[in-house]
């Protein structure tokens, strides 16, 4: 009986752990939006009407934004679009392209996805800045003495967070869930007494209050809508983090904990402002009694650190996926956990993010100023997600054209309304994330185009195997003992490194392995499809290794495991003394360029700063011979 009870208790314990863990990792961003969203909505409305009318209208818009966009669009619809369990804009792009047959349609879907990814990075640099600033600004509610120290405190907190990234999130991650559970309980409880005192605020559920605020006040109403959009920041995380938690876990957390807590807090802020108009400058912290202000600031700071960590980790994940799929140059990717593949650290991405985030804090100096810059990038990402989900619904789920059109048109109408409301803030700071996104988009498109041109040039200048053997056969070429593995991006061509080695050293190893690494548009490749080997003539072997975009492409380990598990007949012993020959293609401007001058220079810079194949494929440096060659692009 004891054994049976423990067997039943273990799954329940695991489910509870997942539910609490998801609160910390998935909902940090959207869970901290009450710190600034309602305040900015009130500020955008100004004094256009009675404060009661404004408070009711803003609460109504917040309510319906959370119901339509988050609850219906993301939680109930978009979260169905998983790529073998992985969510997020990059995985969605891969899923959409897999469902299309036309190459032109696939290319269009990829470009839409790259726009979404680029705008996601714009969101990543603002979320930590506005979240932490808004939390620390609570000190001003307690006493104005802290006002000169708000920016230095925020910079210190975020600077320390970025400095600790290299250690991974395993230790601090264990407390994310419990802290956020306390956070949601506290913010819900903080709003409840004011709702009880002013139960008429519940009438704001009727959509007429929100629609009237927008429709009858022209541009001001549009500004309010742009500020209300702040309550939705973090909605993409619900979908992106499906790679860490099952959709069922996220749905339970959202409907059982997060949504009720957010609604209680937002309705409570509305009731507070009606009862005490002087609280509109920072209604969130005014929900708390004076003696609770400092504990509330401390809890809010902890919650915003968690939200910031979630965004930073999300940036690392998307970067890894983009690199694996060939949309970004190779970068150093460190795995900070021996058990969790999702816990990674990318130094280049970390320090670029750190510089951008800290720069924003020093430039804007307040969460209200940053709010103008926030929203446009997130709204743009949501629009691209809707377009891609339309492709998935039609071509992967098999929805009818009518059903797809009706559902997507409804979502797109809401998305474009929010996008337009944020677009009017372009010159108030909204241009910053757009410029960041435009730069990243240009870099990704250039890198993808440059690699295509480079591979075409390599294919033209390097022959197939049979032609190569006819070219080099003869008494001048000697065979030396050992195994040489040559990395090549084209399995049907001889790599430049092999060509160079034979040309200059006049010798070949007894066993020559032509190794190609392919990243597929699925998160993980099954073990039985990991390795393929084909024995060619004259001691040559062709090997293809396949990885998913969420996997670490550790070449030596994959070869050893394939041999040990007999997943493929490799025709050589990967545990023996193997030399890896890696070619470094150095692009130089061409006399007959296939790219513009600007793209040429950008591609050359990106190539120079890319991590070497040796590091990216986890090959021990002592086993590597690197051969470089100049190739015109």
XYZ file of C-alpha atoms in Angstrom:
633
model
C 0.000 0.000 0.000
C 2.849 2.374 0.807
C 4.453 1.685 -2.543
C 1.201 2.329 -4.378
C 0.631 5.586 -2.520
C 4.110 6.872 -3.251
C 3.750 5.959 -6.917
C 0.564 7.994 -7.134
C 1.989 10.888 -5.136
C 5.050 11.324 -7.308
C 3.231 12.424 -10.496
C 1.076 14.769 -8.426
C 4.220 16.224 -6.860
C 5.799 16.662 -10.269
C 2.667 18.393 -11.563
C 2.633 20.758 -8.590
C 6.314 21.553 -9.126
C 5.638 22.287 -12.793
C 2.694 24.531 -11.940
C 4.750 26.561 -9.460
C 7.820 26.589 -11.712
C 5.817 27.919 -14.648
C 4.652 30.866 -12.543
C 8.255 32.032 -12.237
C 9.503 31.341 -15.739
C 6.453 32.003 -17.918
C 4.502 34.781 -16.239
C 7.178 37.126 -14.893
C 6.764 39.762 -17.633
C 2.975 39.903 -17.878
C 2.719 39.451 -14.103
C 4.627 42.654 -13.358
C 2.744 44.843 -15.835
C 0.380 46.180 -13.095
C 3.353 48.174 -11.831
C 3.113 50.591 -14.760
C 0.343 49.709 -17.243
C -2.718 51.216 -15.518
C -0.713 54.239 -14.376
C 0.320 54.970 -17.972
C -3.245 54.473 -19.259
C -4.519 57.092 -16.786
C -1.689 59.425 -17.727
C -2.501 59.072 -21.440
C -6.146 59.988 -20.762
C -5.133 63.131 -18.892
C -8.129 65.227 -17.765
C -10.382 64.703 -20.787
C -13.392 63.785 -18.663
C -14.418 62.916 -15.128
C -11.891 60.706 -13.372
C -14.577 58.089 -12.825
C -15.238 57.885 -16.567
C -11.498 57.523 -17.287
C -10.953 54.930 -14.546
C -13.896 52.825 -15.744
C -12.849 53.058 -19.388
C -9.243 52.065 -18.706
C -10.261 49.095 -16.522
C -12.709 47.946 -19.193
C -10.023 48.058 -21.893
C -7.582 46.187 -19.640
C -10.154 43.487 -18.926
C -11.037 42.833 -22.548
C -7.408 42.997 -23.696
C -6.518 40.225 -21.244
C -9.556 38.155 -22.218
C -9.352 38.473 -26.009
C -5.623 38.679 -26.691
C -4.129 36.562 -23.929
C -6.876 34.142 -22.879
C -8.450 33.446 -26.280
C -5.785 34.216 -28.868
C -2.645 32.972 -27.124
C -3.759 30.499 -24.455
C -6.559 28.793 -26.386
C -5.442 29.130 -30.035
C -1.808 30.010 -30.691
C -0.441 27.705 -27.993
C -1.726 24.805 -30.108
C 0.893 25.676 -32.739
C 3.850 23.848 -31.240
C 6.757 22.508 -33.251
C 7.329 19.125 -31.618
C 6.625 20.711 -28.234
C 8.571 23.940 -28.866
C 6.852 27.324 -29.021
C 7.944 30.859 -29.870
C 8.281 32.906 -33.027
C 11.309 30.992 -34.339
C 9.679 27.582 -33.849
C 6.434 28.936 -35.321
C 8.305 30.124 -38.419
C 9.815 26.675 -38.919
C 6.404 25.040 -38.434
C 4.738 27.374 -40.934
C 7.389 26.829 -43.621
C 7.133 23.057 -43.153
C 3.429 23.294 -43.988
C 3.951 25.212 -47.235
C 4.818 23.669 -50.594
C 5.693 26.705 -52.710
C 9.277 27.953 -52.305
C 8.090 31.527 -52.773
C 5.507 31.090 -49.998
C 8.136 29.537 -47.730
C 10.470 32.472 -48.335
C 7.674 34.924 -47.502
C 6.901 33.061 -44.261
C 10.575 33.109 -43.303
C 10.808 36.864 -43.874
C 7.680 37.435 -41.745
C 9.213 35.275 -39.029
C 12.513 37.161 -39.163
C 10.634 40.455 -38.721
C 8.990 38.999 -35.613
C 12.323 37.757 -34.252
C 13.977 41.128 -34.868
C 11.172 42.990 -33.079
C 11.368 40.484 -30.228
C 14.899 41.701 -29.528
C 13.564 45.261 -29.399
C 11.193 44.079 -26.685
C 14.025 42.324 -24.838
C 16.012 45.511 -24.288
C 13.040 47.475 -22.894
C 11.318 44.920 -20.635
C 14.090 44.674 -17.995
C 14.571 48.456 -17.974
C 10.911 49.456 -17.535
C 10.120 46.608 -15.104
C 12.946 47.255 -12.656
C 12.610 51.046 -12.899
C 8.886 50.876 -12.147
C 9.522 48.663 -9.110
C 12.278 50.849 -7.667
C 10.155 53.958 -8.255
C 7.911 52.659 -5.500
C 10.478 54.081 -3.099
C 9.341 57.552 -4.170
C 5.874 56.750 -2.886
C 7.373 56.067 0.545
C 9.551 59.176 0.568
C 10.900 61.613 -2.071
C 14.338 61.262 -0.503
C 14.978 58.264 -2.742
C 14.242 60.071 -6.020
C 17.906 60.877 -6.938
C 18.881 57.261 -6.314
C 16.228 55.506 -8.425
C 18.334 55.279 -11.601
C 21.594 54.197 -9.841
C 19.693 51.498 -7.907
C 18.044 50.184 -11.089
C 21.385 50.185 -12.943
C 23.032 48.334 -10.069
C 20.314 45.670 -9.923
C 20.319 44.968 -13.660
C 24.087 45.250 -13.958
C 24.441 42.573 -11.292
C 21.864 40.385 -13.045
C 23.783 40.479 -16.333
C 27.076 39.799 -14.526
C 25.611 36.636 -13.008
C 24.284 35.195 -16.269
C 27.387 33.092 -16.892
C 26.559 31.021 -13.791
C 23.213 29.937 -15.192
C 19.775 30.154 -13.620
C 19.616 26.783 -11.882
C 20.123 28.141 -8.347
C 18.004 31.265 -8.539
C 15.488 29.463 -10.722
C 14.426 27.271 -7.814
C 12.970 30.299 -6.023
C 11.375 31.911 -9.106
C 8.108 29.991 -8.815
C 7.475 30.459 -5.073
C 8.342 34.173 -5.244
C 5.956 34.735 -8.146
C 3.233 32.725 -6.378
C 3.576 35.076 -3.402
C 3.596 38.022 -5.814
C 0.294 37.033 -7.444
C -1.350 36.356 -4.073
C -0.183 39.745 -2.764
C -1.242 41.839 -5.784
C -4.646 40.137 -5.873
C -5.137 40.656 -2.144
C -4.014 44.288 -2.442
C -6.753 45.114 -4.926
C -9.587 43.175 -3.263
C -10.371 45.611 -0.364
C -10.828 48.517 -2.771
C -13.149 46.458 -4.970
C -15.215 45.605 -1.888
C -15.294 49.293 -0.936
C -16.312 50.334 -4.476
C -18.095 47.317 -6.018
C -19.458 49.539 -8.792
C -16.032 49.227 -10.464
C -17.158 45.739 -11.559
C -19.533 47.358 -14.034
C -16.382 48.155 -16.048
C -16.598 44.597 -17.355
C -19.127 45.952 -19.847
C -17.162 46.760 -23.052
C -19.104 49.970 -23.661
C -16.985 51.836 -21.109
C -13.768 51.061 -22.961
C -15.185 51.563 -26.431
C -16.679 54.911 -25.416
C -13.334 56.110 -24.050
C -11.646 55.327 -27.375
C -14.426 56.379 -29.758
C -15.343 59.738 -28.266
C -11.922 61.250 -27.599
C -10.044 61.011 -30.919
C -6.273 60.831 -30.655
C -6.374 60.816 -26.865
C -8.431 57.634 -26.943
C -5.894 56.132 -29.308
C -3.090 57.088 -26.901
C -4.985 55.378 -24.092
C -5.266 52.213 -26.185
C -1.503 52.297 -26.761
C -0.892 52.505 -23.012
C -3.421 49.766 -22.227
C -1.387 47.525 -24.537
C 1.271 47.462 -21.810
C -0.858 44.939 -19.912
C -0.169 42.447 -22.737
C 3.620 42.606 -22.684
C 4.772 39.108 -21.917
C 1.913 37.379 -23.751
C 4.427 36.008 -26.268
C 6.261 34.345 -23.359
C 3.263 32.115 -22.667
C 3.726 30.640 -26.120
C 7.524 30.776 -26.266
C 7.920 28.861 -22.991
C 5.977 25.818 -24.165
C 9.390 24.295 -24.753
C 9.848 24.310 -20.956
C 6.313 23.503 -19.784
C 3.349 21.707 -21.268
C 0.540 23.860 -22.600
C -1.815 22.336 -20.018
C 0.384 23.587 -17.171
C 0.489 27.111 -18.595
C -3.275 27.157 -19.137
C -4.008 26.027 -15.574
C -1.665 28.658 -14.121
C -3.167 31.381 -16.282
C -6.832 30.748 -15.551
C -6.439 29.635 -11.933
C -3.792 32.046 -10.605
C -2.433 34.712 -12.923
C -5.568 36.059 -14.616
C -7.601 36.329 -11.367
C -4.705 38.062 -9.594
C -4.192 40.540 -12.433
C -7.887 41.362 -12.705
C -8.234 41.858 -8.945
C -5.270 44.218 -8.997
C -6.344 46.229 -12.044
C -9.938 46.546 -10.807
C -8.552 47.463 -7.396
C -6.413 50.211 -8.926
C -9.482 51.542 -10.719
C -11.530 51.593 -7.513
C -8.650 53.248 -5.637
C -8.340 56.074 -8.162
C -12.071 56.776 -8.013
C -12.000 56.897 -4.219
C -8.654 58.703 -3.894
C -7.875 60.761 -7.032
C -4.471 61.802 -5.661
C -3.331 58.150 -6.007
C -3.386 58.256 -9.822
C 0.330 59.173 -9.998
C 1.263 55.613 -8.915
C -1.886 53.625 -8.125
C -0.133 50.281 -7.725
C 1.941 51.247 -4.691
C -0.867 53.345 -3.253
C -2.844 50.109 -2.898
C -0.601 49.321 0.070
C -0.698 50.955 3.485
C 2.271 53.197 4.297
C 3.925 50.607 6.507
C 3.713 48.038 3.704
C 5.308 50.229 1.024
C 8.881 49.074 1.605
C 8.005 45.338 1.676
C 5.920 45.904 -1.477
C 8.881 47.572 -3.208
C 11.149 44.684 -2.183
C 8.693 42.087 -3.492
C 8.105 44.075 -6.687
C 11.862 44.344 -7.255
C 12.256 40.578 -6.835
C 9.380 39.988 -9.271
C 10.846 42.347 -11.880
C 14.249 40.682 -11.576
C 12.506 37.391 -12.317
C 10.686 39.001 -15.257
C 13.980 40.379 -16.559
C 15.667 37.001 -16.201
C 12.871 35.348 -18.144
C 13.299 37.842 -21.003
C 17.087 37.443 -21.023
C 16.785 33.646 -21.076
C 14.231 33.974 -23.871
C 16.676 36.075 -25.874
C 19.330 33.380 -25.432
C 16.906 30.671 -26.584
C 15.771 32.572 -29.685
C 19.402 33.390 -30.527
C 20.378 29.728 -30.271
C 17.497 28.756 -32.564
C 18.335 31.491 -35.090
C 22.009 30.466 -35.145
C 21.125 26.792 -35.562
C 18.752 27.550 -38.448
C 21.376 29.663 -40.222
C 19.762 33.076 -39.711
C 22.587 34.422 -37.525
C 26.359 33.944 -37.412
C 27.675 31.178 -35.167
C 28.054 32.311 -31.555
C 29.581 30.733 -28.479
C 26.812 28.866 -26.657
C 27.535 27.589 -23.148
C 25.262 25.080 -21.466
C 25.014 26.027 -17.800
C 23.179 22.903 -16.608
C 24.105 19.235 -16.919
C 20.457 18.193 -16.879
C 18.491 21.046 -18.503
C 19.306 21.646 -22.193
C 17.265 24.864 -22.160
C 19.622 26.592 -19.714
C 22.207 28.284 -21.900
C 24.440 31.333 -21.804
C 25.540 33.257 -24.901
C 28.226 35.806 -23.949
C 27.898 37.981 -27.061
C 24.119 38.271 -26.713
C 24.398 38.900 -22.963
C 26.755 41.860 -23.218
C 24.932 43.425 -26.164
C 21.690 43.208 -24.178
C 23.384 44.575 -21.061
C 24.749 47.614 -22.899
C 21.380 48.331 -24.533
C 19.316 47.913 -21.338
C 21.582 50.008 -19.125
C 21.843 52.623 -21.864
C 18.039 52.909 -21.986
C 17.808 53.417 -18.228
C 20.432 56.155 -18.267
C 18.779 57.858 -21.248
C 15.086 57.748 -20.220
C 15.571 57.803 -16.417
C 11.934 56.869 -15.607
C 9.404 54.163 -16.393
C 6.923 56.741 -17.721
C 9.452 57.991 -20.263
C 10.263 54.393 -21.247
C 6.574 53.568 -21.677
C 6.534 55.656 -24.847
C 9.221 53.414 -26.322
C 7.514 50.255 -25.158
C 4.793 48.462 -27.053
C 5.552 49.019 -30.728
C 8.009 46.134 -30.976
C 5.734 43.790 -29.006
C 2.699 44.760 -31.113
C 4.692 44.097 -34.283
C 5.724 40.657 -33.028
C 2.088 39.847 -32.260
C 1.052 40.807 -35.797
C 3.705 38.524 -37.321
C 2.638 35.672 -35.007
C -0.958 36.049 -36.206
C 0.097 35.859 -39.860
C 2.209 32.750 -39.216
C -0.544 31.052 -37.195
C -2.885 31.667 -40.132
C -0.497 29.623 -42.305
C -0.326 26.873 -39.683
C -4.113 26.788 -39.218
C -4.720 26.473 -42.960
C -1.863 24.198 -44.026
C -0.948 22.221 -40.888
C -4.170 21.960 -38.869
C -6.313 21.730 -41.992
C -8.805 24.475 -41.106
C -11.185 25.509 -43.854
C -10.534 28.789 -45.648
C -13.690 30.327 -44.127
C -12.823 29.331 -40.560
C -9.246 30.494 -40.914
C -10.297 33.821 -42.430
C -12.888 34.582 -39.732
C -10.688 33.711 -36.756
C -7.515 35.340 -38.067
C -9.380 38.460 -39.254
C -10.781 38.920 -35.738
C -7.346 38.566 -34.117
C -5.685 40.703 -36.766
C -8.202 43.511 -36.249
C -7.295 43.654 -32.549
C -3.553 43.364 -33.270
C -3.570 46.122 -35.861
C -5.570 48.411 -33.566
C -2.919 48.031 -30.867
C -0.131 48.342 -33.437
C -1.612 51.576 -34.776
C -2.084 52.926 -31.243
C 1.603 52.305 -30.536
C 2.728 53.590 -33.920
C 1.714 57.137 -32.978
C 4.336 56.947 -30.216
C 7.076 56.355 -32.778
C 8.749 59.747 -32.332
C 8.258 59.678 -28.552
C 10.726 56.802 -28.180
C 9.015 54.024 -30.107
C 11.650 54.374 -32.816
C 14.303 52.815 -30.550
C 13.079 49.197 -30.555
C 12.173 49.577 -34.233
C 15.713 50.704 -35.070
C 17.123 47.808 -33.055
C 14.799 45.408 -34.832
C 15.601 46.875 -38.251
C 19.321 46.455 -37.618
C 18.906 42.851 -36.497
C 16.592 42.070 -39.421
C 19.123 43.526 -41.883
C 21.890 41.471 -40.284
C 19.871 38.239 -40.441
C 18.819 38.751 -44.074
C 22.372 39.691 -45.042
C 23.855 36.702 -43.250
C 21.405 34.309 -44.883
C 21.975 35.784 -48.331
C 25.755 35.878 -47.865
C 25.942 32.249 -46.772
C 23.876 31.247 -49.803
C 26.219 33.119 -52.170
C 29.261 31.699 -50.386
C 27.992 28.128 -50.652
C 27.246 28.599 -54.350
C 30.791 29.861 -54.958
C 32.252 26.946 -52.997
C 30.141 24.486 -55.001
C 31.347 25.962 -58.289
C 35.010 25.898 -57.270
C 35.039 22.456 -55.603
C 34.183 19.315 -57.589
C 32.064 16.258 -56.710
C 33.887 13.243 -55.285
C 34.366 11.326 -58.551
C 35.783 14.355 -60.385
C 38.079 15.107 -57.441
C 39.467 11.571 -57.395
C 40.188 11.642 -61.117
C 41.944 14.962 -60.643
C 44.301 13.849 -57.830
C 44.950 10.175 -58.603
C 48.533 9.400 -59.457
C 51.876 8.465 -57.941
C 52.432 11.954 -56.455
C 49.658 11.517 -53.885
C 50.669 9.368 -50.920
C 48.343 7.891 -48.261
C 49.330 8.366 -44.628
C 48.008 6.432 -41.602
C 45.130 7.828 -39.594
C 41.590 9.185 -39.857
C 40.879 12.661 -41.182
C 37.440 14.206 -40.765
C 36.711 17.121 -43.109
C 33.734 19.325 -42.289
C 31.748 20.369 -45.349
C 28.454 22.207 -45.737
C 27.767 20.443 -49.046
C 27.668 16.626 -48.859
C 27.754 16.430 -52.657
C 31.009 18.415 -52.950
C 34.595 18.132 -51.825
C 35.288 20.731 -49.097
C 37.822 23.507 -49.809
C 39.936 22.365 -46.843
C 40.497 18.958 -48.480
C 41.324 20.561 -51.789
C 43.855 22.841 -50.091
C 45.446 20.058 -48.088
C 45.993 17.860 -51.128
C 47.257 20.762 -53.231
C 49.873 21.878 -50.696
C 50.798 18.696 -48.778
C 50.428 16.140 -51.620
C 48.990 13.491 -49.277
C 45.776 11.923 -48.017
C 44.947 9.972 -44.853
C 44.085 6.308 -45.247
C 40.556 7.074 -44.039
C 38.917 10.327 -45.128
C 35.523 11.246 -43.648
C 33.435 13.911 -45.392
C 31.211 15.155 -42.558
C 28.142 17.358 -43.048
C 26.117 18.768 -40.146
C 22.483 19.593 -40.971
C 20.117 21.514 -38.699
C 16.506 20.563 -39.312
C 13.461 22.726 -38.700
C 12.340 20.650 -35.738
C 13.520 21.095 -32.124
C 15.083 17.648 -31.688
C 16.049 14.914 -34.112
C 15.231 11.311 -33.055
C 18.279 9.192 -32.268
C 17.579 6.788 -35.115
C 17.887 9.674 -37.603
C 20.908 11.332 -35.993
C 23.655 9.793 -38.149
C 23.914 8.442 -41.667
C 27.075 6.976 -43.173
C 27.933 5.854 -46.684
C 31.157 4.164 -47.736
C 32.632 5.617 -50.904
C 35.614 4.360 -52.860
C 39.319 4.747 -52.104
C 38.953 4.964 -48.309
C 36.437 7.828 -48.340
C 33.351 7.843 -46.120
C 30.461 10.292 -46.282
C 28.737 10.994 -42.931
C 25.715 13.223 -42.273
C 24.780 14.294 -38.731
C 21.379 15.837 -38.099
C 20.448 18.062 -35.172
C 17.313 19.974 -34.210
C 17.416 23.729 -33.739
C 17.065 23.332 -29.942
C 19.998 20.912 -29.633
C 23.705 21.412 -29.045
C 25.589 20.287 -32.196
C 28.334 18.395 -30.340
C 29.928 16.533 -33.243
C 32.450 14.247 -31.434
C 29.832 13.164 -28.881
C 27.220 12.488 -31.578
C 29.683 10.336 -33.527
C 30.695 8.351 -30.448
C 27.067 7.756 -29.418
C 26.060 6.718 -32.938
C 28.875 4.176 -32.972
C 28.240 2.899 -29.429
C 24.472 2.569 -29.911
C 24.916 1.179 -33.439
C 22.581 3.852 -34.781
C 24.647 3.944 -37.972
C 27.464 1.921 -39.511
C 30.126 4.638 -39.482
C 32.864 2.482 -41.128
C 35.437 4.069 -38.795
C 36.110 4.321 -35.071
C 35.305 7.870 -33.821
C 37.064 7.069 -30.518
C 40.360 6.512 -32.346
C 42.995 9.143 -33.057
C 41.003 11.434 -35.337
C 42.127 14.720 -36.899
C 39.429 17.245 -37.774
C 40.143 19.483 -40.745
C 38.067 22.650 -40.607
C 37.924 25.129 -43.447
C 37.545 28.826 -42.764
C 36.031 30.602 -45.758
C 37.171 34.237 -45.670
C 34.850 36.362 -47.828
C 36.344 39.218 -49.843
C 34.628 41.713 -52.191
C 34.095 40.363 -55.685
C 34.702 42.008 -59.034
C 31.280 40.665 -60.064
C 29.325 40.921 -56.793
C 25.989 39.240 -56.181
C 25.307 41.470 -53.176
C 25.241 45.223 -52.703
C 28.356 46.942 -51.372
C 26.689 47.586 -48.007
C 25.631 43.948 -47.703
C 29.099 42.779 -48.722
C 30.729 44.820 -45.963
C 28.121 43.779 -43.395
C 28.589 40.111 -44.281
C 32.366 40.388 -44.011
C 32.050 41.997 -40.552
C 29.578 39.333 -39.396
C 31.857 36.567 -40.651
C 34.888 37.985 -38.835
C 32.939 38.073 -35.564
C 31.367 34.631 -35.901
C 32.500 31.857 -33.560
C 34.703 29.291 -35.262
C 33.283 25.966 -36.365
C 35.690 24.321 -33.919
C 34.019 25.921 -30.913
C 30.493 25.752 -32.274
C 30.670 22.015 -32.979
C 32.470 21.343 -29.656
C 35.577 19.842 -31.279
C 38.683 19.687 -29.045
C 41.156 22.282 -30.315
C 44.089 19.853 -30.060
C 42.399 17.646 -32.680
C 41.784 20.441 -35.190
C 43.692 21.565 -38.271
C 42.224 24.785 -39.635
C 42.744 25.787 -43.269
C 41.604 29.163 -44.547
C 40.820 30.286 -48.056
C 39.664 33.572 -49.581
C 36.376 33.411 -51.489
C 34.896 36.264 -53.511
C 31.268 37.100 -52.785
